[in-house]
PDB file of C-alpha atoms in Angstrom:
ATOM      1  CA  MET A   1       0.358  -0.057  -0.066  1.00  0.00           C
ATOM      2  CA  ALA A   2       3.425   2.458   0.203  1.00  0.00           C
ATOM      3  CA  ASN A   3       3.357   2.241  -3.496  1.00  0.00           C
ATOM      4  CA  ASP A   4      -0.295   3.268  -3.366  1.00  0.00           C
ATOM      5  CA  GLU A   5      -0.164   6.083  -0.972  1.00  0.00           C
ATOM      6  CA  LEU A   6       3.481   7.742  -2.652  1.00  0.00           C
ATOM      7  CA  LEU A   7       1.655   7.756  -5.835  1.00  0.00           C
ATOM      8  CA  VAL A   8      -1.519   9.797  -4.845  1.00  0.00           C
ATOM      9  CA  GLU A   9       0.527  12.071  -3.386  1.00  0.00           C
ATOM     10  CA  THR A  10       3.471  12.707  -6.200  1.00  0.00           C
ATOM     11  CA  GLU A  11       0.583  13.256  -8.454  1.00  0.00           C
ATOM     12  CA  PRO A  12      -0.053  16.541  -9.377  1.00  0.00           C
ATOM     13  CA  GLU A  13      -3.437  18.196  -8.113  1.00  0.00           C
ATOM     14  CA  GLU A  14      -6.220  18.263 -10.377  1.00  0.00           C
ATOM     15  CA  ARG A  15      -7.770  22.066 -10.852  1.00  0.00           C
ATOM     16  CA  ASP A  16     -10.668  23.362 -12.326  1.00  0.00           C
ATOM     17  CA  ALA A  17      -9.529  23.593 -16.298  1.00  0.00           C
ATOM     18  CA  PRO A  18      -9.923  26.750 -17.492  1.00  0.00           C
ATOM     19  CA  ARG A  19     -12.977  28.773 -18.768  1.00  0.00           C
ATOM     20  CA  PRO A  20     -13.103  29.149 -22.257  1.00  0.00           C
ATOM     21  CA  ALA A  21     -13.514  32.974 -22.923  1.00  0.00           C
ATOM     22  CA  ILE A  22     -16.942  34.193 -23.913  1.00  0.00           C
ATOM     23  CA  GLY A  23     -17.521  34.705 -27.405  1.00  0.00           C
ATOM     24  CA  PRO A  24     -19.319  37.613 -28.604  1.00  0.00           C
ATOM     25  CA  TRP A  25     -22.384  35.467 -29.621  1.00  0.00           C
ATOM     26  CA  ALA A  26     -23.628  35.646 -25.754  1.00  0.00           C
ATOM     27  CA  ALA A  27     -24.000  39.440 -26.072  1.00  0.00           C
ATOM     28  CA  LEU A  28     -25.647  39.707 -29.284  1.00  0.00           C
ATOM     29  CA  VAL A  29     -28.416  37.143 -28.240  1.00  0.00           C
ATOM     30  CA  PHE A  30     -28.523  38.991 -25.097  1.00  0.00           C
ATOM     31  CA  ILE A  31     -29.555  42.157 -27.262  1.00  0.00           C
ATOM     32  CA  VAL A  32     -31.325  40.492 -29.594  1.00  0.00           C
ATOM     33  CA  LEU A  33     -33.704  39.309 -26.532  1.00  0.00           C
ATOM     34  CA  ALA A  34     -33.753  42.365 -24.965  1.00  0.00           C
ATOM     35  CA  MET A  35     -34.691  44.825 -27.771  1.00  0.00           C
ATOM     36  CA  LEU A  36     -37.487  41.643 -28.825  1.00  0.00           C
ATOM     37  CA  ILE A  37     -38.938  42.457 -24.795  1.00  0.00           C
ATOM     38  CA  TRP A  38     -38.704  46.199 -26.146  1.00  0.00           C
ATOM     39  CA  PHE A  39     -40.505  46.009 -29.031  1.00  0.00           C
ATOM     40  CA  GLY A  40     -43.222  43.707 -28.012  1.00  0.00           C
ATOM     41  CA  TYR A  41     -44.016  46.155 -24.510  1.00  0.00           C
ATOM     42  CA  GLN A  42     -44.447  49.202 -26.923  1.00  0.00           C
ATOM     43  CA  ALA A  43     -46.540  47.214 -30.011  1.00  0.00           C
ATOM     44  CA  TRP A  44     -48.391  45.975 -26.375  1.00  0.00           C
ATOM     45  CA  ASN A  45     -48.640  49.362 -24.737  1.00  0.00           C
ATOM     46  CA  LEU A  46     -49.669  51.214 -28.465  1.00  0.00           C
ATOM     47  CA  GLN A  47     -52.889  48.352 -28.607  1.00  0.00           C
ATOM     48  CA  ARG A  48     -53.418  49.607 -25.081  1.00  0.00           C
ATOM     49  CA  GLU A  49     -53.919  53.220 -25.642  1.00  0.00           C
ATOM     50  CA  TYR A  50     -54.963  53.065 -29.545  1.00  0.00           C
ATOM     51  CA  GLY A  51     -58.345  50.564 -28.042  1.00  0.00           C
ATOM     52  CA  GLN A  52     -58.771  53.677 -24.985  1.00  0.00           C
ATOM     53  CA  LEU A  53     -58.498  55.813 -27.805  1.00  0.00           C
ATOM     54  CA  ARG A  54     -61.036  54.369 -30.107  1.00  0.00           C
ATOM     55  CA  SER A  55     -63.886  54.207 -26.874  1.00  0.00           C
ATOM     56  CA  LEU A  56     -63.207  57.990 -26.112  1.00  0.00           C
ATOM     57  CA  HIS A  57     -64.134  58.428 -29.735  1.00  0.00           C
ATOM     58  CA  ALA A  58     -67.183  56.268 -29.133  1.00  0.00           C
ATOM     59  CA  SER A  59     -67.797  57.807 -26.397  1.00  0.00           C
ATOM     60  CA  GLN A  60     -67.728  61.540 -28.039  1.00  0.00           C
ATOM     61  CA  GLY A  61     -70.053  60.490 -30.691  1.00  0.00           C
ATOM     62  CA  THR A  62     -73.197  61.001 -29.013  1.00  0.00           C
ATOM     63  CA  ALA A  63     -72.571  64.359 -27.470  1.00  0.00           C
ATOM     64  CA  LEU A  64     -71.120  65.441 -31.448  1.00  0.00           C
ATOM     65  CA  GLU A  65     -74.810  64.141 -32.464  1.00  0.00           C
ATOM     66  CA  ALA A  66     -76.470  66.013 -29.930  1.00  0.00           C
ATOM     67  CA  VAL A  67     -74.261  69.177 -31.087  1.00  0.00           C
ATOM     68  CA  ARG A  68     -75.306  68.757 -34.466  1.00  0.00           C
ATOM     69  CA  LYS A  69     -78.776  69.058 -33.760  1.00  0.00           C
ATOM     70  CA  ARG A  70     -79.420  71.571 -31.609  1.00  0.00           C
ATOM     71  CA  GLN A  71     -76.860  73.411 -34.809  1.00  0.00           C
ATOM     72  CA  ALA A  72     -79.436  73.034 -36.969  1.00  0.00           C
ATOM     73  CA  GLN A  73     -82.189  73.826 -34.465  1.00  0.00           C
ATOM     74  CA  LEU A  74     -80.467  76.891 -34.118  1.00  0.00           C
ATOM     75  CA  GLU A  75     -79.754  78.040 -38.165  1.00  0.00           C
ATOM     76  CA  SER A  76     -83.576  76.268 -38.997  1.00  0.00           C
ATOM     77  CA  ILE A  77     -84.494  79.555 -36.140  1.00  0.00           C
ATOM     78  CA  ALA A  78     -82.364  82.399 -38.290  1.00  0.00           C
ATOM     79  CA  ARG A  79     -83.704  81.453 -41.584  1.00  0.00           C
ATOM     80  CA  ARG A  80     -87.164  81.121 -40.106  1.00  0.00           C
ATOM     81  CA  VAL A  81     -86.258  84.763 -38.292  1.00  0.00           C
ATOM     82  CA  TYR A  82     -84.553  86.538 -41.565  1.00  0.00           C
ATOM     83  CA  ALA A  83     -87.983  85.037 -43.668  1.00  0.00           C
ATOM     84  CA  LEU A  84     -90.099  87.120 -41.107  1.00  0.00           C
ATOM     85  CA  ALA A  85     -87.240  90.088 -41.743  1.00  0.00           C
ATOM     86  CA  GLN A  86     -87.784  89.935 -45.457  1.00  0.00           C
ATOM     87  CA  THR A  87     -91.266  90.846 -44.705  1.00  0.00           C
ATOM     88  CA  GLY A  88     -90.914  93.952 -42.587  1.00  0.00           C
ATOM     89  CA  HIS A  89     -91.657  92.794 -39.193  1.00  0.00           C
ATOM     90  CA  ARG A  90     -89.325  94.954 -37.087  1.00  0.00           C
ATOM     91  CA  GLU A  91     -87.883  92.786 -34.033  1.00  0.00           C
ATOM     92  CA  ALA A  92     -86.896  90.395 -36.845  1.00  0.00           C
ATOM     93  CA  THR A  93     -84.840  92.798 -38.456  1.00  0.00           C
ATOM     94  CA  LEU A  94     -83.388  94.323 -35.669  1.00  0.00           C
ATOM     95  CA  ILE A  95     -82.336  90.334 -34.482  1.00  0.00           C
ATOM     96  CA  ALA A  96     -81.394  90.017 -38.377  1.00  0.00           C
ATOM     97  CA  GLN A  97     -79.161  93.317 -38.032  1.00  0.00           C
ATOM     98  CA  GLU A  98     -77.489  92.362 -34.742  1.00  0.00           C
ATOM     99  CA  LEU A  99     -76.323  88.806 -35.817  1.00  0.00           C
ATOM    100  CA  ALA A 100     -75.117  90.457 -39.126  1.00  0.00           C
ATOM    101  CA  ARG A 101     -73.323  92.649 -36.754  1.00  0.00           C
ATOM    102  CA  ARG A 102     -72.022  89.866 -34.628  1.00  0.00           C
ATOM    103  CA  GLY A 103     -71.154  88.195 -38.334  1.00  0.00           C
ATOM    104  CA  VAL A 104     -73.317  85.327 -38.843  1.00  0.00           C
ATOM    105  CA  THR A 105     -74.700  84.892 -42.100  1.00  0.00           C
ATOM    106  CA  VAL A 106     -78.056  83.286 -42.451  1.00  0.00           C
ATOM    107  CA  SER A 107     -79.114  81.935 -46.059  1.00  0.00           C
ATOM    108  CA  PRO A 108     -82.649  81.935 -46.349  1.00  0.00           C
ATOM    109  CA  GLU A 109     -82.779  78.409 -48.224  1.00  0.00           C
ATOM    110  CA  PRO A 110     -81.327  75.517 -45.853  1.00  0.00           C
ATOM    111  CA  ALA A 111     -77.824  74.870 -46.523  1.00  0.00           C
ATOM    112  CA  ALA A 112     -77.163  71.144 -48.038  1.00  0.00           C
ATOM    113  CA  PRO A 113     -76.828  68.840 -45.142  1.00  0.00           C
ATOM    114  CA  ALA A 114     -73.157  68.298 -44.090  1.00  0.00           C
ATOM    115  CA  PRO A 115     -72.010  64.698 -45.214  1.00  0.00           C
ATOM    116  CA  ALA A 116     -71.347  62.400 -42.827  1.00  0.00           C
ATOM    117  CA  PRO A 117     -68.380  61.816 -41.289  1.00  0.00           C
ATOM    118  CA  PRO A 118     -66.258  58.645 -41.977  1.00  0.00           C
ATOM    119  CA  LYS A 119     -66.822  55.273 -39.924  1.00  0.00           C
ATOM    120  CA  SER A 120     -64.032  54.435 -37.970  1.00  0.00           C
ATOM    121  CA  PRO A 121     -62.851  50.315 -38.398  1.00  0.00           C
TER     122      PRO A 121
END
């Protein structure tokens, strides 16, 4: 046994094998992965904001229709006042002059209906 013990004691100690140098591929993979995650997050965020904008646009549709209805009513009243002013009604003439002074133009015939805004998908 002395030979075995002697052999064990005289053998050089095994050290860890040297690590190979890290190549550029690991860094490249990390950069590409980080960019994919970043672009994915940005796409998700843009999609979420687009959905919020669509819901806001849809909620404003009813208010916009109410405004158009009121505008049509006011134009109708202004046309009738103008027609009365043309017949010589004194108060209607005074109202028409005040409207003209403030820059409101009234056409005697009804305006053509405005084209409907395009529907968004």
